[in-house]
Amino acid sequence: MKNIQFSATSAVSHQDLLSLMPQVRAAQQTLVQGSGEGNDYIGWLTLPDDIQCQIQDIQATAALLRERCEIIVCIGIGGSYLGAKAVNEALLPFFGAYHQQQPAIIYAGQNISEDYLYELQQLLTHHSFGIICISKSGTTTEPALAFRLLKSQLEQQIGESAARERIVCITDAQRGALRTLATQQGYKTFVIEDNVGGRFSVLSPVGLLPIACAGLDIQALVDGAREMKNLCYNQNVEEHPAAQYAAARTILYRSGKTVELLANFHPKMHYISEWWKQLFGESEGKGHHGIFPASVDFTTDLHSMGQYIQDGERILMETVLSIEQPNHSVIFPHDEQNLDGLNFLSGKRVDEVNKMAELGTMLAHVDGGVPNMKITLPQLNEFYLGELIYMMEYACGLSGYMLGINPFNQPGVEAYKRNMFALLNKPGYEAESAAIQARLKK
Amino acid sequence: MKNIQFSATSAVSHQDLLSLMPQVRAAQQTLVQGSGEGNDYIGWLTLPDDIQCQIQDIQATAALLRERCEIIVCIGIGGSYLGAKAVNEALLPFFGAYHQQQPAIIYAGQNISEDYLYELQQLLTHHSFGIICISKSGTTTEPALAFRLLKSQLEQQIGESAARERIVCITDAQRGALRTLATQQGYKTFVIEDNVGGRFSVLSPVGLLPIACAGLDIQALVDGAREMKNLCYNQNVEEHPAAQYAAARTILYRSGKTVELLANFHPKMHYISEWWKQLFGESEGKGHHGIFPASVDFTTDLHSMGQYIQDGERILMETVLSIEQPNHSVIFPHDEQNLDGLNFLSGKRVDEVNKMAELGTMLAHVDGGVPNMKITLPQLNEFYLGELIYMMEYACGLSGYMLGINPFNQPGVEAYKRNMFALLNKPGYEAESAAIQARLKK
């Protein structure tokens, strides 16, 4: 069977890669032996095995929600949002909303936009809907705010008792506001384990339930992740793609490339890149270090960011996510007149043009001084996304330890929250409120 | 009347700003007198006045398409796509597709994805649709390919003669494949002037027709742009926001900030940032110089990129696009139990929370070493987007001339195309084909 492949032949030399391998091996030992900083957050390492016993329950819960709801609203932010969003966007058809595909999966609690919440509430008024609320504590502002609004709307629309059958909470096993509420109300729940951080949680119920609700095959997703786990655990670091990727980007970062562009040539991959940005940015952006993660969707962004990539500041490295086989076939038609001059493409599949754009772009960017790496998925499906997710998570762990930081915390995320609470006079923030008001008066 | 405001008090000192003003004035003279490189592409400067005589024709054409079509497909890429997409996404309701709002505006020719085109063709099979094809030459691969496919589908669905009434071309006045075809077929057309480059074309028919097709008020958009043009032309550089913004970012770039983050706190602004990325990236990314443009949608991305921004490599400056007043109102409800601890927000508008997140974030990022600028729109509507568009274009011209480059060309965009044509054996690329095949064999 084919697996995801990694290649960096035009970015780093084989010799440089080999030279770094002792460091990669050391990082891997730190990671899998749990001897490094953040070792209380490495439950994701064995998640592909550990989660198996919950798959059936998740599938059954999803089936009930799908039966009962025209719209399923998934409430969550950051790691409680991006994994499911990424997989669902990658695998669901474009234009599903125009086809009135049901149930529709819509996200909330990922922003504090008044217009967004207003327009969402208007939409829900006309539909039977359910809610999946994902929050470890139940008090993160964005999801808690959305949940209070939408839960109250649901109860008004169908009554508290019927609402109970359409609300599922994914939260801490015992503590926190959402656990307390779920116990009181008798909501169906799943557990966010203490040793799995948000951005590493897509293969837990956090990601799997919304993905199953979209009608996708979570067993295949987990199977793919397990396959990649076996590669990571059993192959030499020289051979498995996670270590190769971690090594190559580390070498490039140390050579002065401070920005990594994750590029795709398939628009459905857009949110995979967003998920990746959280994974790496939040893991590595510490102590004034770390690669700045950015993403581009090609070929469209070749007509916006292409000029900069080709010839701007030489601070970029680029990683291309390539999909070997598209899922559908469109043959480019012949045209007698050929005014557009495209008859040289007649009879070719559209993807063949796309692939030559991809290859042509990689060659051009290398010529322009942007080292290119490539990660190849044989196809865009649950199995290979499972492989990709695990590969990226594992690479992130290695990469972080080589950078010398704790890849599993995110202390900097609290800064804006503290200010926000102070500005909103949240109880318990009285001293901060006074300080920030004094600062603003200056 | 209120206008867009710019502020950079926490990013650059007043003294530094004043010191740069002679350079800003010189850049402005070069720009408005047309004495600099790229002066054959500054038609956009007077577009808010020049376009007025075409508004009625554009509105009438849009009205016909809206009457005849359930779906209007806008074909274009880069500057022939992003401006309209940005304004439409900013001003249309969320969830329009779920409401079956008609006509739906869907985009094509902005990628070469076989799955995208397949699924689009499937959707169009079930609907009456029309096409706006936007291409100066008519031979740019992505839009030409999509147009050949969809035109042929439309003709098959309703016949060549009825299709003629639903196809509009925006192209060169006289030359090129699309002009020739439009003349032959008698399609309604609008002109892309020679002196307006793609990324500066949103206030021409390129942007205005798709925006009018979405039912938006293009007169107000143009009025806003004209208002900003008057500010730029009549105020001192110390006073108008375009010059202030250009000056501040130039100072920060020279101090080592190589990445500019455009941040919003309103999800509808996402594609405004994409448009901005093309505008600045393609204008400035030259000769191994230029600020790398990136964007973040807050607060969602505070839970992904927030950690990096707060504490990663100190190469970032940040510009916040702030919307003073939301268009709808949602009051946060009281909850007797208050398990989520959010009763301190009861009775507040959701936007008030969002605004404190915005302010709290700016303070936190400044504390973390990320200089913050702020552009304030009084409201999210056509008029202020018109102001914003013109302001950004003008700032881009100033910024580019201060950088010492020609802001109006994009030589680097051709590199991938040449390789792609060589790889696809396009007639006329025989030598390049041989060379690239030899290179790949190595």
mmCIF file with all atom_site columns, C-alpha atoms in Angstrom, chain A residues 77 111-113 141-142 145 413 415-424 436, chain B residues 263-265 298-300 302-303 310 318 320 322 345 349-365 372 374:
data_model
loop_
_atom_site.group_PDB
_atom_site.id
_atom_site.type_symbol
_atom_site.label_atom_id
_atom_site.label_alt_id
_atom_site.label_comp_id
_atom_site.label_asym_id
_atom_site.label_entity_id
_atom_site.label_seq_id
_atom_site.pdbx_PDB_ins_code
_atom_site.Cartn_x
_atom_site.Cartn_y
_atom_site.Cartn_z
_atom_site.occupancy
_atom_site.B_iso_or_equiv
_atom_site.pdbx_formal_charge
_atom_site.auth_seq_id
_atom_site.auth_comp_id
_atom_site.auth_asym_id
_atom_site.auth_atom_id
_atom_site.pdbx_PDB_model_num
ATOM 1  C CA . ILE A 1 77  ? -12.337 27.671 18.739 1.00 0.00 ? 77  ILE A CA 1
ATOM 2  C CA . ASN A 1 111 ? -15.377 34.443 16.648 1.00 0.00 ? 111 ASN A CA 1
ATOM 3  C CA . ILE A 1 112 ? -17.158 37.224 18.551 1.00 0.00 ? 112 ILE A CA 1
ATOM 4  C CA . SER A 1 113 ? -18.735 38.804 15.517 1.00 0.00 ? 113 SER A CA 1
ATOM 5  C CA . THR A 1 141 ? -15.228 33.342 26.047 1.00 0.00 ? 141 THR A CA 1
ATOM 6  C CA . GLU A 1 142 ? -15.977 32.761 22.364 1.00 0.00 ? 142 GLU A CA 1
ATOM 7  C CA . LEU A 1 145 ? -20.851 33.042 24.570 1.00 0.00 ? 145 LEU A CA 1
ATOM 8  C CA . VAL A 1 413 ? -2.378  32.966 24.117 1.00 0.00 ? 413 VAL A CA 1
ATOM 9  C CA . ALA A 1 415 ? -2.150  37.855 27.027 1.00 0.00 ? 415 ALA A CA 1
ATOM 10 C CA . TYR A 1 416 ? -5.062  39.214 25.005 1.00 0.00 ? 416 TYR A CA 1
ATOM 11 C CA . LYS A 1 417 ? -7.573  37.409 27.213 1.00 0.00 ? 417 LYS A CA 1
ATOM 12 C CA . ARG A 1 418 ? -6.256  39.039 30.373 1.00 0.00 ? 418 ARG A CA 1
ATOM 13 C CA . ASN A 1 419 ? -6.525  42.469 28.760 1.00 0.00 ? 419 ASN A CA 1
ATOM 14 C CA . MET A 1 420 ? -9.998  41.702 27.427 1.00 0.00 ? 420 MET A CA 1
ATOM 15 C CA . PHE A 1 421 ? -11.255 40.557 30.829 1.00 0.00 ? 421 PHE A CA 1
ATOM 16 C CA . ALA A 1 422 ? -9.769  43.633 32.450 1.00 0.00 ? 422 ALA A CA 1
ATOM 17 C CA . LEU A 1 423 ? -11.425 45.902 29.893 1.00 0.00 ? 423 LEU A CA 1
ATOM 18 C CA . LEU A 1 424 ? -14.764 44.130 30.386 1.00 0.00 ? 424 LEU A CA 1
ATOM 19 C CA . ILE A 1 436 ? -5.457  49.064 32.072 1.00 0.00 ? 436 ILE A CA 1
ATOM 20 C CA . ALA B 1 263 ? -5.820  41.709 11.128 1.00 0.00 ? 263 ALA B CA 1
ATOM 21 C CA . ASN B 1 264 ? -9.588  41.985 11.274 1.00 0.00 ? 264 ASN B CA 1
ATOM 22 C CA . PHE B 1 265 ? -12.161 41.234 13.959 1.00 0.00 ? 265 PHE B CA 1
ATOM 23 C CA . PHE B 1 298 ? -9.493  37.463 14.851 1.00 0.00 ? 298 PHE B CA 1
ATOM 24 C CA . THR B 1 299 ? -10.463 36.377 17.357 1.00 0.00 ? 299 THR B CA 1
ATOM 25 C CA . THR B 1 300 ? -10.399 32.931 15.740 1.00 0.00 ? 300 THR B CA 1
ATOM 26 C CA . LEU B 1 302 ? -5.734  34.398 18.203 1.00 0.00 ? 302 LEU B CA 1
ATOM 27 C CA . HIS B 1 303 ? -6.313  30.723 19.021 1.00 0.00 ? 303 HIS B CA 1
ATOM 28 C CA . GLN B 1 310 ? 2.789   37.310 20.964 1.00 0.00 ? 310 GLN B CA 1
ATOM 29 C CA . GLU B 1 318 ? 0.387   44.423 12.500 1.00 0.00 ? 318 GLU B CA 1
ATOM 30 C CA . VAL B 1 320 ? -5.828  46.192 12.392 1.00 0.00 ? 320 VAL B CA 1
ATOM 31 C CA . SER B 1 322 ? -11.484 47.886 12.696 1.00 0.00 ? 322 SER B CA 1
ATOM 32 C CA . LEU B 1 345 ? -21.502 40.339 29.976 1.00 0.00 ? 345 LEU B CA 1
ATOM 33 C CA . ARG B 1 349 ? -23.922 43.853 22.891 1.00 0.00 ? 349 ARG B CA 1
ATOM 34 C CA . VAL B 1 350 ? -21.749 41.071 21.536 1.00 0.00 ? 350 VAL B CA 1
ATOM 35 C CA . ASP B 1 351 ? -19.778 43.696 19.643 1.00 0.00 ? 351 ASP B CA 1
ATOM 36 C CA . GLU B 1 352 ? -18.757 45.308 22.890 1.00 0.00 ? 352 GLU B CA 1
ATOM 37 C CA . VAL B 1 353 ? -16.993 42.089 23.851 1.00 0.00 ? 353 VAL B CA 1
ATOM 38 C CA . ASN B 1 354 ? -15.428 41.952 20.400 1.00 0.00 ? 354 ASN B CA 1
ATOM 39 C CA . LYS B 1 355 ? -14.173 45.530 20.711 1.00 0.00 ? 355 LYS B CA 1
ATOM 40 C CA . MET B 1 356 ? -12.550 44.805 24.056 1.00 0.00 ? 356 MET B CA 1
ATOM 41 C CA . ALA B 1 357 ? -10.932 41.757 22.497 1.00 0.00 ? 357 ALA B CA 1
ATOM 42 C CA . GLU B 1 358 ? -9.633  44.060 19.778 1.00 0.00 ? 358 GLU B CA 1
ATOM 43 C CA . LEU B 1 359 ? -8.267  46.649 22.160 1.00 0.00 ? 359 LEU B CA 1
ATOM 44 C CA . GLY B 1 360 ? -6.904  44.007 24.507 1.00 0.00 ? 360 GLY B CA 1
ATOM 45 C CA . THR B 1 361 ? -5.161  42.288 21.622 1.00 0.00 ? 361 THR B CA 1
ATOM 46 C CA . MET B 1 362 ? -3.547  45.451 20.332 1.00 0.00 ? 362 MET B CA 1
ATOM 47 C CA . LEU B 1 363 ? -2.210  46.263 23.789 1.00 0.00 ? 363 LEU B CA 1
ATOM 48 C CA . ALA B 1 364 ? -0.932  42.723 24.269 1.00 0.00 ? 364 ALA B CA 1
ATOM 49 C CA . HIS B 1 365 ? 0.800   42.629 20.906 1.00 0.00 ? 365 HIS B CA 1
ATOM 50 C CA . ASN B 1 372 ? 0.339   48.016 15.851 1.00 0.00 ? 372 ASN B CA 1
ATOM 51 C CA . LYS B 1 374 ? -5.092  50.734 13.065 1.00 0.00 ? 374 LYS B CA 1
#
